[in-house]
Short mmCIF file of C-alpha atoms in Angstrom, two decimals:
data_model
loop_
_atom_site.label_atom_id
_atom_site.label_comp_id
_atom_site.label_asym_id
_atom_site.label_seq_id
_atom_site.Cartn_x
_atom_site.Cartn_y
_atom_site.Cartn_z
CA UNK A 1 0.00 0.00 0.00
CA UNK A 2 0.97 3.62 -0.29
CA UNK A 3 0.76 5.73 2.79
CA UNK A 4 0.85 9.50 2.93
CA UNK A 5 0.77 12.09 5.60
CA UNK A 6 -2.76 12.31 6.86
CA UNK A 7 -3.57 8.66 5.90
CA UNK A 8 -5.58 6.50 8.23
CA UNK A 9 -3.59 3.30 8.62
CA UNK A 10 -5.11 0.08 9.85
CA UNK A 11 -3.20 -2.41 11.96
CA UNK A 12 -3.16 -4.86 9.07
CA UNK A 13 -1.59 -2.26 6.84
CA UNK A 14 1.29 -1.79 9.21
CA UNK A 15 1.90 -5.50 9.63
CA UNK A 16 1.70 -6.09 5.89
CA UNK A 17 4.27 -3.44 5.14
CA UNK A 18 7.23 -5.76 5.40
CA UNK A 19 5.58 -9.18 5.33
CA UNK A 20 5.60 -9.57 1.55
CA UNK A 21 9.19 -8.48 1.28
CA UNK A 22 10.24 -10.79 4.06
CA UNK A 23 8.31 -13.60 2.41
CA UNK A 24 10.33 -13.13 -0.75
CA UNK A 25 13.52 -13.14 1.25
CA UNK A 26 12.59 -16.32 3.09
CA UNK A 27 11.54 -18.10 -0.09
CA UNK A 28 14.79 -17.15 -1.75
CA UNK A 29 16.81 -18.26 1.23
CA UNK A 30 15.11 -21.66 1.20
CA UNK A 31 15.27 -22.44 -2.51
CA UNK A 32 17.32 -25.38 -3.67
CA UNK A 33 17.29 -25.12 -7.46
CA UNK A 34 18.29 -27.83 -9.87
CA UNK A 35 21.82 -26.77 -10.65
CA UNK A 36 23.30 -29.88 -12.17
CA UNK A 37 22.24 -32.11 -15.03
CA UNK A 38 25.12 -34.44 -15.68
CA UNK A 39 24.46 -36.41 -18.86
CA UNK A 40 27.05 -38.94 -19.97
CA UNK A 41 26.81 -40.71 -23.33
CA UNK A 42 28.02 -44.27 -23.79
CA UNK A 43 28.30 -46.26 -27.00
CA UNK A 44 28.36 -49.89 -28.00
CA UNK A 45 28.76 -51.52 -24.60
CA UNK A 46 28.60 -55.30 -24.79
CA UNK A 47 29.11 -58.32 -22.61
CA UNK A 48 30.36 -60.62 -25.36
CA UNK A 49 33.53 -60.33 -27.39
CA UNK A 50 34.88 -57.76 -27.67
CA UNK A 51 33.81 -57.14 -24.07
CA UNK A 52 33.66 -53.47 -23.19
CA UNK A 53 36.26 -52.85 -20.49
CA UNK A 54 35.13 -51.43 -17.16
CA UNK A 55 36.91 -48.12 -17.68
CA UNK A 56 34.85 -47.47 -20.80
CA UNK A 57 31.63 -47.97 -18.89
CA UNK A 58 32.08 -45.32 -16.23
CA UNK A 59 32.47 -41.63 -15.61
CA UNK A 60 33.33 -39.44 -12.64
CA UNK A 61 31.86 -36.33 -11.16
CA UNK A 62 33.40 -34.26 -8.40
CA UNK A 63 30.65 -32.42 -6.54
CA UNK A 64 31.26 -28.68 -7.04
CA UNK A 65 29.14 -27.90 -3.99
CA UNK A 66 27.03 -29.77 -1.46
CA UNK A 67 24.55 -31.64 -3.62
CA UNK A 68 21.09 -33.06 -3.13
CA UNK A 69 20.52 -35.95 -5.52
CA UNK A 70 17.20 -35.51 -7.28
CA UNK A 71 16.72 -37.80 -10.29
CA UNK A 72 18.59 -40.57 -12.12
CA UNK A 73 17.55 -41.41 -15.67
CA UNK A 74 18.71 -43.95 -18.21
CA UNK A 75 17.82 -44.16 -21.90
CA UNK A 76 19.04 -47.01 -24.07
CA UNK A 77 18.66 -47.76 -27.77
CA UNK A 78 19.68 -51.00 -29.46
CA UNK A 79 19.81 -53.20 -26.39
CA UNK A 80 18.99 -56.90 -26.24
CA UNK A 81 19.70 -57.42 -22.57
CA UNK A 82 19.67 -55.37 -19.39
CA UNK A 83 21.71 -52.25 -18.76
CA UNK A 84 22.06 -50.86 -15.25
CA UNK A 85 23.52 -47.54 -14.18
CA UNK A 86 24.87 -47.11 -10.67
CA UNK A 87 25.81 -43.88 -8.93
CA UNK A 88 28.14 -44.27 -5.98
CA UNK A 89 30.12 -42.04 -3.73
CA UNK A 90 33.75 -43.04 -3.52
CA UNK A 91 35.28 -43.36 -0.08
CA UNK A 92 38.62 -43.64 -1.79
CA UNK A 93 39.39 -44.03 -5.44
CA UNK A 94 37.81 -47.27 -6.49
CA UNK A 95 36.04 -47.87 -3.17
CA UNK A 96 32.34 -47.16 -3.08
CA UNK A 97 30.20 -46.17 -0.14
CA UNK A 98 27.02 -48.15 -0.44
CA UNK A 99 24.73 -45.76 1.41
CA UNK A 100 24.74 -43.23 -1.37
CA UNK A 101 24.35 -45.87 -4.03
CA UNK A 102 21.47 -45.50 -6.46
CA UNK A 103 20.69 -47.64 -9.46
CA UNK A 104 18.35 -47.63 -12.41
CA UNK A 105 17.91 -50.45 -14.93
CA UNK A 106 16.53 -50.79 -18.43
CA UNK A 107 15.54 -53.99 -20.20
CA UNK A 108 15.96 -53.62 -23.94
CA UNK A 109 13.79 -55.00 -26.72
CA UNK A 110 16.33 -55.36 -29.50
CA UNK A 111 18.43 -53.47 -32.00
CA UNK A 112 15.69 -51.15 -33.20
CA UNK A 113 14.00 -50.40 -29.89
CA UNK A 114 14.44 -47.63 -27.36
CA UNK A 115 13.71 -47.98 -23.67
CA UNK A 116 14.25 -45.77 -20.66
CA UNK A 117 13.78 -45.57 -16.95
CA UNK A 118 13.55 -42.75 -14.44
CA UNK A 119 14.27 -43.00 -10.77
CA UNK A 120 13.28 -40.14 -8.56
CA UNK A 121 15.80 -40.08 -5.76
CA UNK A 122 13.84 -37.49 -3.88
CA UNK A 123 10.28 -36.60 -4.77
CA UNK A 124 9.63 -33.62 -2.52
CA UNK A 125 7.42 -35.62 -0.20
CA UNK A 126 7.95 -35.13 3.47
CA UNK A 127 7.71 -37.80 6.09
CA UNK A 128 7.82 -37.08 9.79
CA UNK A 129 9.31 -39.47 12.26
CA UNK A 130 6.56 -38.45 14.63
CA UNK A 131 3.75 -39.23 12.24
CA UNK A 132 3.54 -42.94 12.94
CA UNK A 133 4.35 -45.42 15.63
CA UNK A 134 6.86 -46.94 13.27
CA UNK A 135 8.68 -43.97 11.85
CA UNK A 136 9.26 -43.84 8.14
CA UNK A 137 12.32 -41.89 7.26
CA UNK A 138 12.29 -39.87 4.09
CA UNK A 139 14.70 -41.20 1.54
CA UNK A 140 17.17 -38.65 0.33
CA UNK A 141 20.76 -38.61 -0.67
CA UNK A 142 23.19 -35.76 -0.19
CA UNK A 143 26.87 -35.55 -0.97
CA UNK A 144 29.27 -32.94 0.38
CA UNK A 145 31.35 -30.64 -1.78
CA UNK A 146 34.41 -32.36 -3.15
CA UNK A 147 32.91 -35.83 -3.14
CA UNK A 148 34.06 -37.95 -6.03
CA UNK A 149 31.08 -39.76 -7.47
CA UNK A 150 31.25 -42.64 -9.88
CA UNK A 151 28.76 -43.54 -12.57
CA UNK A 152 29.19 -47.15 -13.65
CA UNK A 153 27.17 -48.99 -16.25
CA UNK A 154 26.88 -52.74 -16.55
CA UNK A 155 25.16 -54.55 -19.38
CA UNK A 156 24.24 -57.97 -20.69
CA UNK A 157 23.92 -56.51 -24.18
CA UNK A 158 25.47 -58.51 -27.02
CA UNK A 159 24.78 -56.07 -29.83
CA UNK A 160 27.38 -53.64 -31.07
CA UNK A 161 25.10 -50.71 -31.65
CA UNK A 162 23.95 -49.70 -28.22
CA UNK A 163 23.42 -45.98 -27.55
CA UNK A 164 23.13 -45.03 -23.89
CA UNK A 165 22.56 -41.76 -22.07
CA UNK A 166 22.64 -41.63 -18.29
CA UNK A 167 21.67 -38.42 -16.49
CA UNK A 168 22.03 -37.46 -12.86
CA UNK A 169 20.05 -34.41 -11.75
CA UNK A 170 21.06 -32.68 -8.52
CA UNK A 171 20.08 -29.61 -6.54
CA UNK A 172 22.36 -27.18 -4.76
CA UNK A 173 22.01 -23.98 -2.79
CA UNK A 174 23.62 -20.66 -3.61
CA UNK A 175 27.00 -19.77 -2.13
CA UNK A 176 28.56 -16.50 -1.20
CA UNK A 177 31.15 -15.31 -3.74
CA UNK B 1 20.15 -17.03 8.98
CA UNK B 2 16.53 -17.78 9.80
CA UNK B 3 14.11 -15.45 8.11
CA UNK B 4 10.61 -15.07 9.45
CA UNK B 5 7.58 -14.81 7.21
CA UNK B 6 5.78 -12.44 9.44
CA UNK B 7 6.84 -9.17 10.88
CA UNK B 8 9.15 -10.13 13.76
CA UNK B 9 7.96 -7.13 15.65
CA UNK B 10 4.36 -7.70 14.68
CA UNK B 11 2.13 -5.00 16.00
CA UNK B 12 -0.97 -5.83 17.97
CA UNK B 13 -4.21 -3.95 18.37
CA UNK B 14 -3.88 -1.51 21.17
CA UNK B 15 -0.15 -1.03 20.71
CA UNK B 16 1.13 2.46 21.21
CA UNK B 17 3.46 2.80 18.27
CA UNK B 18 6.77 4.44 18.68
CA UNK B 19 8.82 5.31 15.59
CA UNK B 20 11.50 3.03 17.02
CA UNK B 21 9.17 0.06 16.54
CA UNK B 22 8.81 0.72 12.86
CA UNK B 23 12.50 1.51 12.62
CA UNK B 24 13.47 -1.86 14.07
CA UNK B 25 11.18 -3.63 11.67
CA UNK B 26 12.71 -1.84 8.73
CA UNK B 27 16.23 -2.53 9.93
CA UNK B 28 15.46 -6.24 10.42
CA UNK B 29 13.93 -6.57 6.98
CA UNK B 30 16.82 -4.78 5.31
CA UNK B 31 19.41 -6.88 7.16
CA UNK B 32 17.64 -10.10 6.18
CA UNK B 33 17.58 -8.95 2.58
CA UNK B 34 21.24 -7.98 2.62
CA UNK B 35 22.20 -11.39 4.01
CA UNK B 36 20.23 -13.44 1.51
CA UNK B 37 21.25 -11.29 -1.44
CA UNK B 38 24.89 -12.27 -0.97
CA UNK B 39 23.97 -15.90 -1.68
CA UNK B 40 24.50 -15.43 -5.38
CA UNK B 41 27.18 -17.87 -6.58
CA UNK B 42 26.31 -21.17 -8.21
CA UNK B 43 28.63 -23.87 -9.55
CA UNK B 44 27.68 -26.26 -12.30
CA UNK B 45 29.76 -29.06 -13.78
CA UNK B 46 30.39 -29.25 -17.50
CA UNK B 47 31.67 -32.50 -18.98
CA UNK B 48 33.49 -31.44 -22.11
CA UNK B 49 32.45 -33.29 -25.26
CA UNK B 50 35.42 -35.39 -26.19
CA UNK B 51 34.65 -38.61 -28.02
CA UNK B 52 33.37 -41.46 -25.89
CA UNK B 53 33.04 -45.00 -27.14
CA UNK B 54 35.76 -44.51 -29.75
CA UNK B 55 39.48 -44.04 -29.37
CA UNK B 56 41.57 -41.35 -31.00
CA UNK B 57 45.27 -40.73 -31.43
CA UNK B 58 47.69 -37.85 -31.78
CA UNK B 59 47.07 -38.04 -35.53
CA UNK B 60 43.38 -37.19 -35.14
CA UNK B 61 42.20 -33.90 -36.57
CA UNK B 62 42.33 -30.77 -34.47
CA UNK B 63 38.57 -30.70 -34.03
CA UNK B 64 38.48 -34.31 -32.93
CA UNK B 65 40.99 -33.49 -30.23
CA UNK B 66 39.24 -30.25 -29.28
CA UNK B 67 36.18 -29.25 -27.28
CA UNK B 68 34.86 -25.71 -27.50
CA UNK B 69 33.05 -23.60 -24.91
CA UNK B 70 31.25 -20.33 -25.55
CA UNK B 71 29.46 -19.28 -22.40
CA UNK B 72 26.54 -16.87 -22.77
CA UNK B 73 27.42 -15.25 -19.45
CA UNK B 74 30.64 -14.16 -17.82
CA UNK B 75 31.74 -17.00 -15.57
CA UNK B 76 34.81 -18.63 -14.10
CA UNK B 77 36.22 -22.12 -14.11
CA UNK B 78 36.90 -22.84 -10.45
CA UNK B 79 38.41 -26.27 -10.92
CA UNK B 80 39.15 -28.60 -13.82
CA UNK B 81 39.54 -32.38 -13.61
CA UNK B 82 41.11 -34.84 -16.01
CA UNK B 83 40.11 -38.49 -15.90
CA UNK B 84 41.41 -40.67 -18.69
CA UNK B 85 42.44 -44.11 -19.85
CA UNK B 86 45.14 -44.06 -22.49
CA UNK B 87 48.43 -45.45 -23.73
CA UNK B 88 51.20 -42.99 -24.48
CA UNK B 89 54.99 -42.82 -24.61
CA UNK B 90 55.11 -39.55 -22.73
CA UNK B 91 53.11 -36.79 -21.18
CA UNK B 92 49.78 -35.83 -22.77
CA UNK B 93 48.58 -32.30 -22.12
CA UNK B 94 45.27 -30.50 -22.05
CA UNK B 95 45.43 -26.80 -22.95
CA UNK B 96 42.85 -24.02 -22.93
CA UNK B 97 43.04 -20.96 -25.14
CA UNK B 98 40.85 -18.39 -26.83
CA UNK B 99 40.31 -18.83 -30.56
CA UNK B 100 43.17 -16.40 -31.25
CA UNK B 101 45.54 -18.51 -29.18
CA UNK B 102 45.64 -16.27 -26.10
CA UNK B 103 45.41 -17.82 -22.66
CA UNK B 104 42.28 -16.85 -20.75
CA UNK B 105 42.93 -14.88 -17.58
CA UNK B 106 44.11 -17.18 -14.81
CA UNK B 107 44.99 -20.17 -16.98
CA UNK B 108 48.34 -21.86 -17.24
CA UNK B 109 49.74 -23.88 -20.12
CA UNK B 110 49.62 -26.80 -19.94
CA UNK B 111 46.42 -26.76 -17.97
CA UNK B 112 46.07 -30.45 -17.17
CA UNK B 113 48.55 -33.22 -17.83
CA UNK B 114 49.00 -36.96 -17.53
CA UNK B 115 52.48 -36.08 -16.13
CA UNK B 116 54.16 -39.14 -17.67
CA UNK B 117 53.83 -42.02 -20.06
CA UNK B 118 50.90 -44.36 -19.59
CA UNK B 119 51.65 -47.99 -20.30
CA UNK B 120 48.15 -49.42 -20.00
CA UNK B 121 44.69 -48.11 -20.79
CA UNK B 122 43.38 -50.07 -17.83
CA UNK B 123 45.14 -47.67 -15.44
CA UNK B 124 43.23 -44.51 -14.56
CA UNK B 125 45.03 -41.22 -15.10
CA UNK B 126 43.81 -38.21 -13.10
CA UNK B 127 44.80 -34.58 -12.71
CA UNK B 128 43.27 -31.43 -11.26
CA UNK B 129 43.76 -27.72 -11.98
CA UNK B 130 42.64 -25.28 -9.33
CA UNK B 131 43.42 -21.96 -10.97
CA UNK B 132 40.40 -19.72 -11.33
CA UNK B 133 40.06 -19.15 -15.08
CA UNK B 134 37.90 -16.29 -16.31
CA UNK B 135 35.64 -16.91 -19.30
CA UNK B 136 34.23 -13.87 -21.06
CA UNK B 137 30.66 -14.09 -22.35
CA UNK B 138 30.48 -14.81 -26.06
CA UNK B 139 34.15 -15.70 -26.44
CA UNK B 140 34.95 -19.16 -27.79
CA UNK B 141 37.55 -21.14 -25.89
CA UNK B 142 39.28 -24.24 -27.19
CA UNK B 143 40.29 -27.09 -24.92
CA UNK B 144 42.81 -29.23 -26.80
CA UNK B 145 44.49 -32.58 -26.29
CA UNK B 146 48.14 -32.32 -27.39
CA UNK B 147 51.41 -34.19 -27.09
CA UNK B 148 53.67 -33.10 -24.25
CA UNK B 149 57.43 -32.61 -24.46
CA UNK B 150 59.14 -35.75 -25.71
CA UNK B 151 55.91 -37.63 -26.35
CA UNK B 152 55.30 -38.89 -29.86
CA UNK B 153 52.21 -41.09 -29.70
CA UNK B 154 49.05 -41.58 -27.72
CA UNK B 155 45.95 -43.72 -28.05
CA UNK B 156 43.13 -42.40 -25.89
CA UNK B 157 40.26 -44.76 -25.08
CA UNK B 158 38.48 -42.46 -22.64
CA UNK B 159 39.14 -38.84 -21.82
CA UNK B 160 36.86 -36.78 -19.61
CA UNK B 161 37.61 -33.17 -18.77
CA UNK B 162 35.19 -31.95 -16.14
CA UNK B 163 34.87 -28.24 -15.36
CA UNK B 164 33.33 -26.60 -12.35
CA UNK B 165 31.80 -23.44 -13.80
CA UNK B 166 30.85 -20.70 -11.37
CA UNK B 167 28.04 -18.36 -12.33
CA UNK B 168 26.59 -15.31 -10.66
CA UNK B 169 22.81 -15.42 -10.57
CA UNK B 170 22.63 -11.75 -11.49
CA UNK B 171 24.42 -12.48 -14.75
CA UNK B 172 21.42 -14.55 -15.74
CA UNK B 173 19.21 -11.61 -14.84
CA UNK B 174 21.23 -9.42 -17.22
CA UNK B 175 22.31 -7.40 -14.22
CA UNK B 176 25.67 -7.00 -12.58
CA UNK B 177 24.50 -6.21 -9.12
CA UNK B 178 21.50 -6.31 -6.86
CA UNK B 179 20.29 -2.90 -5.79
CA UNK B 180 19.97 -2.89 -2.01
CA UNK B 181 16.97 -1.20 -0.42
CA UNK B 182 17.40 2.35 0.76
CA UNK B 183 15.50 3.30 3.83
CA UNK B 184 15.28 5.90 6.53
CA UNK B 185 14.96 4.53 10.04
CA UNK B 186 12.55 6.60 12.07
CA UNK B 187 13.48 7.25 15.66
CA UNK B 188 11.65 8.56 18.69
CA UNK B 189 11.26 12.27 18.44
CA UNK B 190 11.38 12.28 14.63
CA UNK B 191 8.73 14.25 12.87
CA UNK B 192 5.88 12.00 11.80
CA UNK B 193 6.59 11.63 8.10
CA UNK B 194 4.55 8.97 6.37
CA UNK B 195 6.07 9.89 3.02
CA UNK B 196 9.55 8.94 4.18
CA UNK B 197 8.22 5.72 5.64
CA UNK B 198 6.41 4.90 2.44
CA UNK B 199 9.57 5.48 0.40
CA UNK B 200 11.50 3.09 2.63
CA UNK B 201 8.88 0.38 2.34
CA UNK B 202 8.61 0.79 -1.41
CA UNK B 203 12.38 0.46 -1.80
CA UNK B 204 12.42 -2.65 0.35
CA UNK B 205 9.56 -4.25 -1.56
CA UNK B 206 11.18 -3.50 -4.92
CA UNK B 207 14.51 -4.99 -3.86
CA UNK B 208 12.86 -8.10 -2.42
CA UNK B 209 10.80 -8.57 -5.56
CA UNK B 210 14.03 -8.96 -7.54
CA UNK B 211 14.71 -12.12 -5.57
CA UNK B 212 11.52 -13.78 -6.72
CA UNK B 213 11.88 -12.73 -10.35
CA UNK B 214 15.57 -13.59 -10.74
CA UNK B 215 15.94 -16.86 -8.93
CA UNK B 216 17.51 -18.88 -11.75
CA UNK B 217 20.72 -20.84 -12.02
CA UNK B 218 22.66 -21.76 -15.15
CA UNK B 219 22.84 -25.41 -16.12
CA UNK B 220 24.85 -26.40 -19.21
CA UNK B 221 23.76 -29.66 -20.84
CA UNK B 222 26.00 -31.33 -23.41
CA UNK B 223 24.82 -33.44 -26.35
CA UNK B 224 27.32 -35.32 -28.49
CA UNK B 225 27.02 -37.65 -31.46
CA UNK B 226 29.97 -39.21 -33.24
CA UNK B 227 30.52 -41.05 -36.51
CA UNK B 228 27.11 -40.80 -38.12
CA UNK B 229 25.55 -40.09 -41.50
CA UNK B 230 22.04 -39.49 -42.72
CA UNK B 231 19.47 -42.11 -41.85
CA UNK B 232 20.14 -42.55 -38.14
CA UNK B 233 17.00 -43.29 -36.15
CA UNK B 234 15.61 -41.13 -33.37
CA UNK B 235 16.68 -43.68 -30.80
CA UNK B 236 20.26 -43.23 -31.92
CA UNK B 237 20.24 -39.46 -32.25
CA UNK B 238 18.02 -38.16 -29.45
CA UNK B 239 19.83 -37.18 -26.27
CA UNK B 240 17.17 -37.16 -23.55
CA UNK B 241 16.64 -34.11 -21.36
CA UNK B 242 14.79 -35.09 -18.19
CA UNK B 243 11.47 -33.33 -18.13
CA UNK B 244 10.86 -32.22 -14.59
CA UNK B 245 7.62 -31.10 -13.10
CA UNK B 246 7.01 -27.39 -12.83
CA UNK B 247 6.16 -27.99 -9.19
CA UNK B 248 9.71 -29.18 -8.66
CA UNK B 249 11.74 -27.17 -11.13
CA UNK B 250 11.84 -24.32 -13.54
CA UNK B 251 13.73 -24.50 -16.79
CA UNK B 252 14.13 -22.72 -20.09
CA UNK B 253 16.76 -23.16 -22.76
CA UNK B 254 18.28 -19.75 -23.40
CA UNK B 255 21.04 -20.60 -25.87
CA UNK B 256 22.34 -23.50 -27.93
CA UNK B 257 25.92 -23.62 -29.21
CA UNK B 258 26.53 -26.34 -31.78
CA UNK B 259 29.82 -27.45 -33.36
CA UNK B 260 30.07 -29.95 -36.22
CA UNK B 261 33.17 -31.60 -37.66
CA UNK B 262 33.18 -33.81 -40.76
CA UNK B 263 35.88 -36.26 -41.90
CA UNK B 264 36.18 -34.46 -45.24
CA UNK B 265 35.03 -31.24 -46.85
CA UNK B 266 31.32 -31.38 -47.58
CA UNK B 267 28.22 -29.37 -48.39
CA UNK B 268 26.12 -31.50 -46.03
CA UNK B 269 24.35 -29.99 -43.07
CA UNK B 270 23.73 -31.16 -39.53
CA UNK B 271 20.53 -29.98 -37.94
CA UNK B 272 19.98 -29.89 -34.22
CA UNK B 273 16.46 -29.72 -32.83
CA UNK B 274 15.13 -29.34 -29.35
CA UNK B 275 12.04 -31.55 -29.16
CA UNK B 276 9.22 -32.04 -26.72
CA UNK B 277 7.84 -35.37 -25.53
CA UNK B 278 5.71 -35.73 -28.68
CA UNK B 279 8.69 -35.25 -30.96
CA UNK B 280 7.62 -31.81 -32.09
CA UNK B 281 10.54 -29.51 -32.88
CA UNK B 282 10.65 -26.47 -30.60
CA UNK B 283 13.96 -24.92 -31.65
CA UNK B 284 16.15 -25.63 -34.67
CA UNK B 285 19.81 -24.87 -35.28
CA UNK B 286 21.80 -25.84 -38.38
CA UNK B 287 25.49 -26.15 -39.14
CA UNK B 288 26.20 -26.19 -42.89
CA UNK B 289 29.44 -27.69 -44.13
CA UNK B 290 29.67 -25.15 -46.95
CA UNK B 291 32.59 -27.02 -48.50
CA UNK B 292 34.56 -27.18 -45.28
CA UNK B 293 35.11 -29.68 -42.47
CA UNK B 294 34.06 -27.64 -39.44
CA UNK B 295 31.18 -25.28 -38.69
CA UNK B 296 30.02 -23.65 -35.46
CA UNK B 297 26.66 -22.00 -34.90
CA UNK B 298 24.76 -20.34 -32.06
CA UNK B 299 21.03 -20.02 -31.44
CA UNK B 300 19.55 -17.71 -28.81
CA UNK B 301 16.12 -18.75 -27.61
CA UNK B 302 13.87 -18.79 -24.60
CA UNK B 303 12.11 -22.14 -24.52
CA UNK B 304 10.51 -23.71 -21.46
CA UNK B 305 11.38 -27.34 -20.76
CA UNK B 306 9.30 -28.09 -17.70
CA UNK B 307 6.14 -30.12 -17.44
CA UNK B 308 2.88 -29.54 -15.72
CA UNK B 309 2.99 -33.11 -14.49
CA UNK B 310 5.56 -34.92 -12.43
CA UNK B 311 7.95 -37.15 -14.31
CA UNK B 312 8.04 -40.01 -11.86
CA UNK B 313 7.00 -42.88 -14.08
CA UNK B 314 9.36 -45.05 -16.05
CA UNK B 315 8.50 -43.84 -19.49
CA UNK B 316 10.60 -42.23 -22.16
CA UNK B 317 7.60 -40.34 -23.48
CA UNK B 318 7.90 -37.57 -20.95
CA UNK B 319 11.42 -36.60 -21.84
CA UNK B 320 12.44 -33.71 -24.01
CA UNK B 321 15.31 -34.42 -26.38
CA UNK B 322 18.02 -32.78 -28.42
CA UNK B 323 18.41 -34.45 -31.81
CA UNK B 324 21.29 -34.04 -34.26
CA UNK B 325 20.85 -35.48 -37.77
CA UNK B 326 22.88 -35.21 -40.95
CA UNK B 327 21.56 -34.36 -44.40
CA UNK B 328 23.98 -36.49 -46.36
CA UNK B 329 26.44 -39.34 -46.61
CA UNK B 330 29.55 -37.50 -45.46
CA UNK B 331 30.65 -38.98 -42.15
CA UNK B 332 30.17 -36.63 -39.23
CA UNK B 333 33.16 -37.32 -37.05
CA UNK B 334 31.84 -35.33 -34.12
CA UNK B 335 28.83 -33.09 -33.56
CA UNK B 336 28.16 -31.60 -30.18
CA UNK B 337 25.94 -28.99 -28.68
CA UNK B 338 25.94 -27.22 -25.35
CA UNK B 339 22.46 -26.25 -24.24
CA UNK B 340 22.48 -23.41 -21.72
CA UNK B 341 19.50 -23.91 -19.48
CA UNK B 342 18.22 -21.43 -16.94
CA UNK B 343 16.83 -23.44 -14.05
#
């Protein structure tokens, strides 16, 4: 509202003066935008000769900031078996911590078919430990800044024409410069 | 800090208002704003588009050994990581330079290295660069794989260069700074001036409104296709872009940079299209060979990529996609696009 000398101001007017602005500030302070969509392409992975070596089926991501894992997706074309993508946090190079592990699998339907899968790692639902006699903890995964994360794909595919895209979507908060 | 939704000094009926009461409220609101407004830096990873699934050697063409970045906003590279599997008889280096050959501010040459020969592709090679490198908006930077001193050969099976790009949220808002609120704190004994109070509140509301209208982050998404000609199917060419619910995300593609490299000179074209879940083309960008072997192109746009429904089912139909197809039979050695998404 606009107030001027001589205005009659109601109590609500006075309280509303800063409430909207403070609401904007609080909303901004609490936002956790999607700040990371890490898509890695893979080609022609196969489990028969010539077997695709393990190093050609993985990729690494170092968390630029504290991350909240949101979604893991996998799209596969030209697959006649099962392809599984696993995201793990490395305790040391080559050693995975299981608690952060997340997987998504796709069963293919042949050389000309495309299949995909989406796994929501956190779906914005809230669960309170006080809401039931047997508490149900919300499932969420966070990784601290600097964490080395490993994306590994395994496959039973025997075709040589597989096209794979694996995407990890994460959220992060803003930092001070 | 914890920010309250309601006036922390909420006034009640029957209160005898002192100017100090209003002054404290103003000061609290302005301090809360000042604190939150400094939370402005965001870091996003960018996996540079070197070939995956195929190996390349020191004899590969420049473009095959190169990845290009052209950020639409001023930003910095905070850290760079090299992760590779290769065989070489000496050090292999990664360099970064502007298209004229100049080093960007803060960069060293070499930027990343394997430090020595690598005898087996099964052994991981890693390196990290922690210099802060400044990238100027609209300038193209080349990240190259080159032989180091004394090295004569390499065969690279996998090479990932991962950048941590730092953006300022106000760059996305086409602003360089956030205007803080200006206000006059009334004190006991001040003349009762509603006009001054109104000006303070208006300034505060205007500054706070900027937060809700400029709350985006920058997310680069990379699409890459290698060794293809005309006739590839959608399943082979469509890089999926997860389509997230508007209740959980915002997103609009603001620019697409595409780079195409052919094995030989050609007049073929490669067309990139941003598509929705029905396959309808939303944005189109084309790189024409024009008798050469390499063509870059840039498309500015403003296209929403969020859904009104949650994407929680296991179906491909809800994904957006970026598709790159060729018009002819000339082999496209590498085509890649960086989609700059405002989230």
